[in-house]
Amino acid sequence: GAVVSQHPSWVICKSGTSVKIECRSLDFQATTMFWYRQFPKQSLMLMATSNEGSKATYEQGVEKDKFLINHASLTLSTLTVTSAHPEDSSFYICSASKRELGGNEQFFGPGTRLTVL
Amino acid sequence: GQNIDQPTEMTATEGAIVQINCTYQTSGFNGLFWYQQHAGEAPTFLSYNVLDGLEEKGRFSSFLSRSKGYSYLLLKELQMKDSASYLCAVSPDDYIPTFGRGTSLIVHP
C-alpha cells in the first residue's frame, strides 16, 4: 500500500498566528505532493503542486506568500499558513503521487481541520 | 482549461443500483479516478481507468469512454454506508489532477 500521514489532524489558532501542517509519505517516495483546501460541501480545490527540491507551483488566486510550501525531501512536504485569519478556516488535505506507467494515482492524507478564531 | 461535470446530488434506495456520470474536457488524458469521500474525511481511492471499458471491483464498477470524454461509477447492492460524496478526477497531460465538484449520494432505507 501507500500511506500518507498528515499532522496535526486538527488545529485551533488565534487570528494572526502561523500554522504549519506536515504531509508525509510513509512507505514510498512521492514524485509530487499536492495541497488542497476544501470548504464545507464543496469539492477539493487545488492550492499548489510541490516537487521535491523545487519551488511549488501555485494555482491562480492562491497567495504564495501566505501559504508557504516547503518540499524538503521525497517524503515530506509542509504547508505553513501565515498570519491566519478566520476565512482561512478550512479542511486542508495533502496527497502524494508516484509516477506509474500510464498515469499517476494520488494517495491522500487524512486531512487537517484548521479553525482560526 | 480543464472541465469536469458530474451531478450535484443523487438519491437511491438501499439494495438498489445507482450510476454516477462524469463528463470531462481536459488538455490530454492520463487516466480518470473515482474517489469516495465521507463528510469530514479525506477522499479514498475507488477506481482508476485509463483504457476504454468497464473495470469491476466488487460492488463498484467504473466505465470509461475516452472518445466521448465520459465515465460512470456504478454502485450495486447499495448500503447505507455508501452515502457519501463521489469525486471524479482526471489526470491531464501535466499529471496535475482536476477534480469535479463531487456527487453527493444519499442512500435511504
PDB file of C-alpha atoms in Angstrom, chain A residues 49-117:
ATOM      1  CA  THR A  49       1.721  21.379  -6.611  1.00  0.00           C
ATOM      2  CA  SER A  50       5.020  20.625  -4.971  1.00  0.00           C
ATOM      3  CA  ASN A  51       8.013  18.755  -6.336  1.00  0.00           C
ATOM      4  CA  GLU A  52      10.949  17.831  -4.145  1.00  0.00           C
ATOM      5  CA  GLY A  53      13.743  20.347  -4.252  1.00  0.00           C
ATOM      6  CA  SER A  54      11.928  22.896  -6.370  1.00  0.00           C
ATOM      7  CA  LYS A  55       9.555  25.755  -5.759  1.00  0.00           C
ATOM      8  CA  ALA A  56       5.891  24.945  -5.516  1.00  0.00           C
ATOM      9  CA  THR A  57       3.568  25.845  -8.351  1.00  0.00           C
ATOM     10  CA  TYR A  58       0.578  27.750  -7.031  1.00  0.00           C
ATOM     11  CA  GLU A  59      -2.859  27.814  -8.585  1.00  0.00           C
ATOM     12  CA  GLN A  60      -4.329  31.098  -9.671  1.00  0.00           C
ATOM     13  CA  GLY A  61      -5.725  33.070  -6.778  1.00  0.00           C
ATOM     14  CA  VAL A  62      -3.610  31.337  -4.118  1.00  0.00           C
ATOM     15  CA  GLU A  63      -1.213  33.700  -2.366  1.00  0.00           C
ATOM     16  CA  LYS A  64       2.205  32.103  -2.260  1.00  0.00           C
ATOM     17  CA  ASP A  65       3.394  34.473   0.463  1.00  0.00           C
ATOM     18  CA  LYS A  66       0.515  33.451   2.671  1.00  0.00           C
ATOM     19  CA  PHE A  67       0.623  29.723   2.027  1.00  0.00           C
ATOM     20  CA  LEU A  68       4.264  28.728   2.225  1.00  0.00           C
ATOM     21  CA  ILE A  69       5.108  25.303   0.905  1.00  0.00           C
ATOM     22  CA  ASN A  70       8.366  23.541   1.538  1.00  0.00           C
ATOM     23  CA  HIS A  71       9.141  20.183  -0.015  1.00  0.00           C
ATOM     24  CA  ALA A  72      12.432  19.276   1.586  1.00  0.00           C
ATOM     25  CA  SER A  73      12.519  15.589   0.729  1.00  0.00           C
ATOM     26  CA  LEU A  74      10.726  12.941  -1.291  1.00  0.00           C
ATOM     27  CA  THR A  75       8.695  12.010   1.759  1.00  0.00           C
ATOM     28  CA  LEU A  76       7.883  15.335   3.400  1.00  0.00           C
ATOM     29  CA  SER A  77       6.101  18.493   2.397  1.00  0.00           C
ATOM     30  CA  THR A  78       4.923  21.254   4.706  1.00  0.00           C
ATOM     31  CA  LEU A  79       2.278  23.923   4.304  1.00  0.00           C
ATOM     32  CA  THR A  80       2.508  26.982   6.528  1.00  0.00           C
ATOM     33  CA  VAL A  81      -0.493  29.264   6.745  1.00  0.00           C
ATOM     34  CA  THR A  82       0.989  32.599   7.721  1.00  0.00           C
ATOM     35  CA  SER A  83      -0.938  35.265   9.603  1.00  0.00           C
ATOM     36  CA  ALA A  84      -4.029  33.119   9.605  1.00  0.00           C
ATOM     37  CA  HIS A  85      -7.470  34.722   9.555  1.00  0.00           C
ATOM     38  CA  PRO A  86     -10.911  33.255  10.192  1.00  0.00           C
ATOM     39  CA  GLU A  87     -11.553  32.970   6.438  1.00  0.00           C
ATOM     40  CA  ASP A  88      -8.602  30.546   6.271  1.00  0.00           C
ATOM     41  CA  SER A  89     -10.556  28.101   8.389  1.00  0.00           C
ATOM     42  CA  SER A  90     -10.955  25.038   6.215  1.00  0.00           C
ATOM     43  CA  PHE A  91     -10.087  21.398   5.727  1.00  0.00           C
ATOM     44  CA  TYR A  92      -6.585  21.107   4.263  1.00  0.00           C
ATOM     45  CA  ILE A  93      -5.707  17.860   2.544  1.00  0.00           C
ATOM     46  CA  CYS A  94      -2.435  16.774   1.045  1.00  0.00           C
ATOM     47  CA  SER A  95      -1.840  13.997  -1.406  1.00  0.00           C
ATOM     48  CA  ALA A  96       1.239  12.336  -2.766  1.00  0.00           C
ATOM     49  CA  SER A  97       1.739  10.598  -6.053  1.00  0.00           C
ATOM     50  CA  LYS A  98       4.283   8.297  -7.542  1.00  0.00           C
ATOM     51  CA  ARG A  99       4.558   8.281 -11.261  1.00  0.00           C
ATOM     52  CA  GLU A 100       3.367   4.978 -12.633  1.00  0.00           C
ATOM     53  CA  LEU A 101       3.134   3.571 -16.099  1.00  0.00           C
ATOM     54  CA  GLY A 102       0.339   5.272 -17.971  1.00  0.00           C
ATOM     55  CA  GLY A 103      -0.608   7.704 -15.291  1.00  0.00           C
ATOM     56  CA  ASN A 104      -0.438   8.509 -11.629  1.00  0.00           C
ATOM     57  CA  GLU A 105      -2.501   7.752  -8.590  1.00  0.00           C
ATOM     58  CA  GLN A 106      -2.825  10.090  -5.679  1.00  0.00           C
ATOM     59  CA  PHE A 107      -2.729   8.898  -2.125  1.00  0.00           C
ATOM     60  CA  PHE A 108      -4.464  11.246   0.250  1.00  0.00           C
ATOM     61  CA  GLY A 109      -3.554  12.157   3.760  1.00  0.00           C
ATOM     62  CA  PRO A 110      -6.314  12.174   6.372  1.00  0.00           C
ATOM     63  CA  GLY A 111      -6.630  15.951   6.276  1.00  0.00           C
ATOM     64  CA  THR A 112      -6.105  18.767   8.763  1.00  0.00           C
ATOM     65  CA  ARG A 113      -9.022  20.803  10.018  1.00  0.00           C
ATOM     66  CA  LEU A 114      -7.928  24.366  10.715  1.00  0.00           C
ATOM     67  CA  THR A 115     -10.073  26.693  12.767  1.00  0.00           C
ATOM     68  CA  VAL A 116      -8.924  30.278  13.146  1.00  0.00           C
ATOM     69  CA  LEU A 117     -10.605  32.226  15.905  1.00  0.00           C
TER      70      LEU A 117
END
